[in-house]
Amino acid sequence: MLTQSAVTEYPRLHRHALHWTAAAPEAPAGVSMSFARNAEIFAEGETSGYVYKVVSGVVRVSQLLPDGRRQISAFHLPGDMFGFEIDDLHHASAEAIGPTKIIAFKWQSVAGAGASTSLVRELLNRTMMDLRHTQDHLLLLGRKNALERLAAFLLEMAGRLGGKNVLELAMPRHDIADYLGLTLETVSRMFAELKEMGTIRLESSRRVHLIDAGKLKAMAA
Amino acid sequence: MLTQSAVTEYPRLHRHALHWTAAAPEAPAGVSMSFARNAEIFAEGETSGYVYKVVSGVVRVSQLLPDGRRQISAFHLPGDMFGFEIDDLHHASAEAIGPTKIIAFKWQSVAGAGASTSLVRELLNRTMMDLRHTQDHLLLLGRKNALERLAAFLLEMAGRLGGKNVLELAMPRHDIADYLGLTLETVSRMFAELKEMGTIRLESSRRVHLIDAGKLKAMAA
DNA sequence: CGTGGTTTTGAGCCCCTTCAACCACCGTGG
DNA sequence: CCACGGTGGTTGAAGGGGCTCAAAACCACG
C-alpha cells in the first residue's frame, strides 16, 4: 500500500528555546530566541499567535503523514519569515536544522486590527512570494525527474545563498530528499551523477562547487 | 531522460473572452467576462494587473515545462479568486475548463495604494488560504501514492462542491492527472480500483458517487 | 451512423524505492 | 594515540509502482 518507507526515524526533537531575549522596544515588538540543532520551533497542531523571522541558521518547515512520511515545504534562511497561519493553529511544524537564532513577533502586532497598513501589505507581499515559491515547487514535485529536481535545488540554493558558485548546504541528504520528494539514496545517486557529468564538484558532502551552472539550468527544465 | 511524455497535445486554446460587460459602478469596479471551453483567461508571461473572481464554471491554473509537461496548481470554483501576482507578470496560465463567467478587478483597486485596509486584509486572507492549500498539495505530490492522491482529490472536490456524496467533476481525466502529478491512464486505473473496493460508484465518468467516504478518508492518508 | 474527443484496458518496461552493507568523519575517553 | 560510537553519506542488487505505447470502447453531437 505504501510507496515510501514508513519506519524512518527522525532525530529526536528538543522542545524549548535555549534562551529568550527581550528586543529593543521598537514597533512591532519582537522577542529573540535561540534554538539548537533539531530543536522544534513549533509543531503541527499547536496554537499559533506569532510570526518568526530567521536571524541566523536555517529552518525547515514540514508536514507529516500519520505513518511518518514527511514533506518539507520550505527551507528558511536568514531574513526569511515563516509561521503565518490563517486560524491560530499551526498547520506544519518548524525545526532548526543547525544552531539558529530567530525573532518572534506577535501576530496581532503585524496583522491584527491595529497593525499599520504598510505592515499588512508587507505580510501580503511575503505571503505571495511564498505562494509563488510553493507553486513552483508543485511543478517540481509533480512533473520533474530526480536529476532535474536536484539540479533545480542546487540552483535555488545557490541563488538564495548569494549567487556564488560554491555553496555550503546547511541540511543533510535526508532533508534534501524530503524537500524534493525523493529518498536520500536517490539524492546521493543524483549528486554522484551530476559529479560524473562534470557539472558540480563535491568538496565535502555539504560543500558543493557549481562548475557548469548553465548546464545545470538546462537540466533543471 | 524524461520521465513523462513530452509530446502530449493540449486542446487548442481560444484567445479572448466572448464578451465583456461593464459592471455596476460599485467599489471596487469589476468587469464581467465570459469564456468558452478551453479559452485562455491569461497566459504565463503576460502582463497582469487584474485579479479575477469566478462567477460560474471552473478554471484551471497551470504551469508548463518547456517540453510540455504540465502541472495544474489549482482548480477554481465559483466564489474563488485567482490571478494575484507580486510583480505584474503572470507566473502561470489560467484557462476555462467549461463555459465560465468571471469578474475581473483592477489590482490597483483591491491592493493598490488607495485600497482600503479591509480589502488588503481580505486579499491577505485569500492568499494565505491558497498558500495552505498549495502546501497540502506539496505533501500529496511529494509523498502520496496514486490511490491516495485520487482519494484525496475526490474528498477535496466533494468538500468544495458542497459536501454531497454525489459529485459532478467538471474536468477531464487529463486535468485530474496533471493536478495529481500522474498520467491519465493511472488516474483511470485508480478510479477502477476505488470502484472495485466499493468506495465509489461511477454513474458516468464525470459523475461520482461516494459510497464510503470514511474509507476514502482513511486511504487519503 | 460517422466522427472526434474522452476514457478504459492491456502489456512491457524503467526510474526510483527498498533493503542492506559499507565507509567517512568526528568528538570522546581509555 | 587509537578504539569507540554515532551521525551522515555512499554504493549495490533487486523489486515494484507508475509510465509508455497501443488499441479498443464509449459517448456526445453533427
Short mmCIF file of N, CA, C and O in Angstrom, two decimals, chain A residues 43-114:
data_model
loop_
_atom_site.label_atom_id
_atom_site.label_comp_id
_atom_site.label_asym_id
_atom_site.label_seq_id
_atom_site.Cartn_x
_atom_site.Cartn_y
_atom_site.Cartn_z
N ALA A 43 5.12 23.06 16.43
CA ALA A 43 4.69 21.77 15.90
C ALA A 43 3.32 21.90 15.26
O ALA A 43 2.54 22.78 15.61
N GLU A 44 3.06 21.02 14.31
CA GLU A 44 1.76 20.95 13.66
C GLU A 44 0.68 20.76 14.73
O GLU A 44 0.82 19.92 15.62
N GLY A 45 -0.36 21.55 14.66
CA GLY A 45 -1.46 21.40 15.60
C GLY A 45 -1.37 22.32 16.81
O GLY A 45 -2.34 22.53 17.50
N GLU A 46 -0.18 22.86 17.05
CA GLU A 46 -0.02 23.81 18.15
C GLU A 46 -0.76 25.10 17.87
O GLU A 46 -0.97 25.48 16.72
N THR A 47 -1.12 25.82 18.93
CA THR A 47 -1.71 27.12 18.72
C THR A 47 -0.62 28.09 18.30
O THR A 47 0.51 28.03 18.78
N SER A 48 -0.99 28.97 17.40
CA SER A 48 -0.04 29.87 16.80
C SER A 48 -0.05 31.21 17.55
O SER A 48 -0.15 31.24 18.76
N GLY A 49 0.04 32.30 16.84
CA GLY A 49 -0.03 33.60 17.51
C GLY A 49 1.22 34.44 17.27
O GLY A 49 1.27 35.61 17.64
N TYR A 50 2.24 33.83 16.64
CA TYR A 50 3.47 34.56 16.35
C TYR A 50 3.86 34.36 14.90
O TYR A 50 3.49 33.37 14.28
N VAL A 51 4.60 35.31 14.38
CA VAL A 51 5.32 35.06 13.14
C VAL A 51 6.80 35.17 13.48
O VAL A 51 7.18 35.87 14.42
N TYR A 52 7.61 34.46 12.71
CA TYR A 52 9.02 34.34 13.05
C TYR A 52 9.90 34.84 11.92
O TYR A 52 9.57 34.69 10.76
N LYS A 53 11.01 35.41 12.31
CA LYS A 53 11.98 35.86 11.33
C LYS A 53 13.32 35.23 11.65
O LYS A 53 13.79 35.31 12.80
N VAL A 54 13.95 34.62 10.66
CA VAL A 54 15.23 33.97 10.88
C VAL A 54 16.33 35.04 10.94
O VAL A 54 16.40 35.91 10.07
N VAL A 55 17.14 34.97 11.99
CA VAL A 55 18.28 35.88 12.11
C VAL A 55 19.54 35.17 11.63
O VAL A 55 20.30 35.71 10.83
N SER A 56 19.76 33.96 12.11
CA SER A 56 20.88 33.16 11.62
C SER A 56 20.50 31.70 11.70
O SER A 56 19.62 31.32 12.48
N GLY A 57 21.16 30.88 10.89
CA GLY A 57 20.82 29.47 10.83
C GLY A 57 19.78 29.19 9.75
O GLY A 57 19.47 30.07 8.95
N VAL A 58 19.29 27.98 9.73
CA VAL A 58 18.32 27.58 8.71
C VAL A 58 17.20 26.78 9.37
O VAL A 58 17.45 25.98 10.27
N VAL A 59 15.99 27.03 8.90
CA VAL A 59 14.80 26.38 9.46
C VAL A 59 14.12 25.54 8.38
O VAL A 59 14.05 25.96 7.23
N ARG A 60 13.65 24.37 8.77
CA ARG A 60 12.85 23.58 7.82
C ARG A 60 11.40 23.55 8.32
O ARG A 60 11.15 23.41 9.50
N VAL A 61 10.48 23.71 7.36
CA VAL A 61 9.05 23.64 7.67
C VAL A 61 8.51 22.40 6.98
O VAL A 61 8.75 22.21 5.79
N SER A 62 7.83 21.55 7.72
CA SER A 62 7.42 20.27 7.14
C SER A 62 6.07 19.82 7.63
O SER A 62 5.55 20.30 8.63
N GLN A 63 5.51 18.89 6.87
CA GLN A 63 4.26 18.24 7.24
C GLN A 63 4.50 16.74 7.26
O GLN A 63 5.27 16.22 6.48
N LEU A 64 3.81 16.05 8.16
CA LEU A 64 3.97 14.62 8.29
C LEU A 64 2.67 13.91 7.98
O LEU A 64 1.59 14.39 8.30
N LEU A 65 2.77 12.74 7.35
CA LEU A 65 1.63 11.85 7.25
C LEU A 65 1.61 10.98 8.50
O LEU A 65 2.65 10.81 9.16
N PRO A 66 0.45 10.42 8.82
CA PRO A 66 0.32 9.60 10.03
C PRO A 66 1.40 8.51 10.12
O PRO A 66 1.85 8.17 11.22
N ASP A 67 1.80 7.96 8.99
CA ASP A 67 2.77 6.87 9.03
C ASP A 67 4.22 7.36 8.98
O ASP A 67 5.14 6.55 8.90
N GLY A 68 4.43 8.64 9.03
CA GLY A 68 5.79 9.15 9.15
C GLY A 68 6.39 9.72 7.89
O GLY A 68 7.46 10.32 7.93
N ARG A 69 5.73 9.53 6.75
CA ARG A 69 6.26 10.15 5.54
C ARG A 69 6.25 11.66 5.72
O ARG A 69 5.31 12.21 6.28
N ARG A 70 7.30 12.30 5.27
CA ARG A 70 7.46 13.73 5.54
C ARG A 70 7.66 14.52 4.25
O ARG A 70 8.35 14.06 3.34
N GLN A 71 7.07 15.69 4.18
CA GLN A 71 7.34 16.60 3.07
C GLN A 71 7.78 17.94 3.64
O GLN A 71 7.05 18.56 4.41
N ILE A 72 8.96 18.37 3.27
CA ILE A 72 9.43 19.69 3.66
C ILE A 72 8.97 20.68 2.62
O ILE A 72 9.23 20.51 1.43
N SER A 73 8.24 21.71 3.06
CA SER A 73 7.70 22.66 2.08
C SER A 73 8.67 23.80 1.82
O SER A 73 8.61 24.43 0.77
N ALA A 74 9.55 24.08 2.77
CA ALA A 74 10.49 25.18 2.54
C ALA A 74 11.64 25.13 3.53
O ALA A 74 11.50 24.65 4.65
N PHE A 75 12.78 25.64 3.08
CA PHE A 75 13.90 25.94 3.98
C PHE A 75 13.92 27.46 4.13
O PHE A 75 13.83 28.19 3.14
N HIS A 76 14.05 27.94 5.35
CA HIS A 76 14.08 29.38 5.57
C HIS A 76 15.46 29.84 6.02
O HIS A 76 16.00 29.32 7.00
N LEU A 77 15.99 30.80 5.28
CA LEU A 77 17.32 31.33 5.54
C LEU A 77 17.20 32.67 6.27
O LEU A 77 16.12 33.23 6.37
N PRO A 78 18.30 33.19 6.77
CA PRO A 78 18.27 34.48 7.46
C PRO A 78 17.56 35.54 6.63
O PRO A 78 17.82 35.68 5.43
N GLY A 79 16.67 36.27 7.28
CA GLY A 79 15.87 37.29 6.60
C GLY A 79 14.47 36.81 6.25
O GLY A 79 13.56 37.62 6.10
N ASP A 80 14.32 35.48 6.10
CA ASP A 80 13.00 34.93 5.77
C ASP A 80 12.07 34.98 6.97
O ASP A 80 12.51 34.92 8.12
N MET A 81 10.79 35.08 6.68
CA MET A 81 9.78 34.97 7.73
C MET A 81 8.94 33.73 7.49
O MET A 81 8.77 33.29 6.35
N PHE A 82 8.41 33.17 8.57
CA PHE A 82 7.59 31.98 8.43
C PHE A 82 6.66 31.88 9.65
O PHE A 82 6.80 32.63 10.61
N GLY A 83 5.72 30.96 9.55
CA GLY A 83 4.82 30.72 10.67
C GLY A 83 3.48 31.42 10.58
O GLY A 83 2.68 31.32 11.50
N PHE A 84 3.21 32.12 9.45
CA PHE A 84 1.88 32.72 9.27
C PHE A 84 0.82 31.63 9.27
O PHE A 84 1.00 30.61 8.61
N GLU A 85 -0.28 31.87 9.90
CA GLU A 85 -1.41 30.94 9.82
C GLU A 85 -2.70 31.74 9.75
O GLU A 85 -2.81 32.83 10.32
N ILE A 86 -3.67 31.19 9.06
CA ILE A 86 -4.97 31.83 8.92
C ILE A 86 -5.75 31.76 10.22
O ILE A 86 -6.16 32.75 10.79
N ASP A 87 -5.97 30.56 10.69
CA ASP A 87 -6.55 30.44 12.02
C ASP A 87 -5.37 30.50 12.98
O ASP A 87 -4.26 30.83 12.60
N ASP A 88 -5.57 30.17 14.24
CA ASP A 88 -4.42 30.26 15.14
C ASP A 88 -3.88 28.89 15.49
O ASP A 88 -3.42 28.65 16.58
N LEU A 89 -3.94 27.98 14.50
CA LEU A 89 -3.33 26.66 14.67
C LEU A 89 -2.22 26.47 13.64
O LEU A 89 -2.44 26.73 12.46
N HIS A 90 -1.09 26.00 14.09
CA HIS A 90 -0.02 25.72 13.13
C HIS A 90 -0.40 24.49 12.31
O HIS A 90 -0.87 23.49 12.84
N HIS A 91 -0.12 24.61 11.05
CA HIS A 91 -0.59 23.65 10.08
C HIS A 91 0.60 22.83 9.58
O HIS A 91 0.48 21.88 8.83
N ALA A 92 1.77 23.19 10.06
CA ALA A 92 3.01 22.49 9.72
C ALA A 92 3.92 22.65 10.93
O ALA A 92 3.61 23.41 11.85
N SER A 93 5.02 21.94 10.94
CA SER A 93 5.95 22.12 12.05
C SER A 93 7.23 22.75 11.52
O SER A 93 7.53 22.69 10.34
N ALA A 94 7.95 23.41 12.42
CA ALA A 94 9.19 24.09 12.04
C ALA A 94 10.29 23.67 13.00
O ALA A 94 10.06 23.60 14.21
N GLU A 95 11.45 23.38 12.45
CA GLU A 95 12.58 22.97 13.27
C GLU A 95 13.84 23.65 12.81
O GLU A 95 14.01 23.94 11.63
N ALA A 96 14.74 23.90 13.76
CA ALA A 96 16.04 24.43 13.42
C ALA A 96 16.88 23.29 12.85
O ALA A 96 16.92 22.20 13.42
N ILE A 97 17.56 23.54 11.74
CA ILE A 97 18.40 22.49 11.18
C ILE A 97 19.74 22.47 11.89
O ILE A 97 20.25 21.42 12.25
N GLY A 98 20.31 23.64 12.08
CA GLY A 98 21.52 23.78 12.89
C GLY A 98 21.21 24.80 13.99
O GLY A 98 20.07 25.19 14.15
N PRO A 99 22.22 25.23 14.74
CA PRO A 99 22.01 26.29 15.73
C PRO A 99 21.40 27.52 15.03
O PRO A 99 21.92 27.93 13.99
N THR A 100 20.34 28.02 15.57
CA THR A 100 19.56 29.03 14.85
C THR A 100 19.04 30.11 15.79
O THR A 100 18.62 29.82 16.91
N LYS A 101 19.10 31.35 15.33
CA LYS A 101 18.51 32.47 16.07
C LYS A 101 17.33 33.01 15.29
O LYS A 101 17.38 33.14 14.07
N ILE A 102 16.31 33.36 16.05
CA ILE A 102 15.03 33.75 15.46
C ILE A 102 14.43 34.89 16.27
O ILE A 102 14.65 34.99 17.47
N ILE A 103 13.68 35.75 15.60
CA ILE A 103 12.89 36.74 16.31
C ILE A 103 11.42 36.44 16.11
O ILE A 103 10.99 36.18 14.98
N ALA A 104 10.68 36.41 17.21
CA ALA A 104 9.24 36.14 17.16
C ALA A 104 8.46 37.43 17.34
O ALA A 104 8.75 38.20 18.25
N PHE A 105 7.49 37.65 16.46
CA PHE A 105 6.61 38.82 16.56
C PHE A 105 5.19 38.35 16.84
O PHE A 105 4.74 37.37 16.26
N LYS A 106 4.52 39.06 17.68
CA LYS A 106 3.11 38.74 17.91
C LYS A 106 2.34 38.99 16.62
O LYS A 106 2.48 40.04 15.99
N TRP A 107 1.53 38.01 16.24
CA TRP A 107 0.73 38.13 15.03
C TRP A 107 -0.15 39.37 15.09
O TRP A 107 -0.29 40.11 14.11
N GLN A 108 -0.72 39.61 16.24
CA GLN A 108 -1.57 40.80 16.42
C GLN A 108 -0.85 42.07 16.02
O GLN A 108 -1.42 42.97 15.41
N SER A 109 0.44 42.13 16.35
CA SER A 109 1.16 43.38 16.14
C SER A 109 1.48 43.63 14.66
O SER A 109 1.62 44.77 14.25
N VAL A 110 1.57 42.55 13.87
CA VAL A 110 1.90 42.77 12.46
C VAL A 110 0.70 42.66 11.54
O VAL A 110 0.73 43.15 10.41
N ALA A 111 -0.38 42.03 11.98
CA ALA A 111 -1.53 41.87 11.10
C ALA A 111 -2.85 42.07 11.83
O ALA A 111 -3.91 41.96 11.23
N GLY A 112 -2.81 42.34 13.10
CA GLY A 112 -4.05 42.49 13.88
C GLY A 112 -4.78 43.77 13.50
O GLY A 112 -4.37 44.50 12.59
N ALA A 113 -5.87 44.01 14.22
CA ALA A 113 -6.74 45.13 13.88
C ALA A 113 -5.97 46.46 13.91
O ALA A 113 -6.25 47.36 13.13
N GLY A 114 -5.02 46.56 14.82
CA GLY A 114 -4.33 47.84 14.98
C GLY A 114 -3.08 47.99 14.12
O GLY A 114 -2.47 49.06 14.10
#
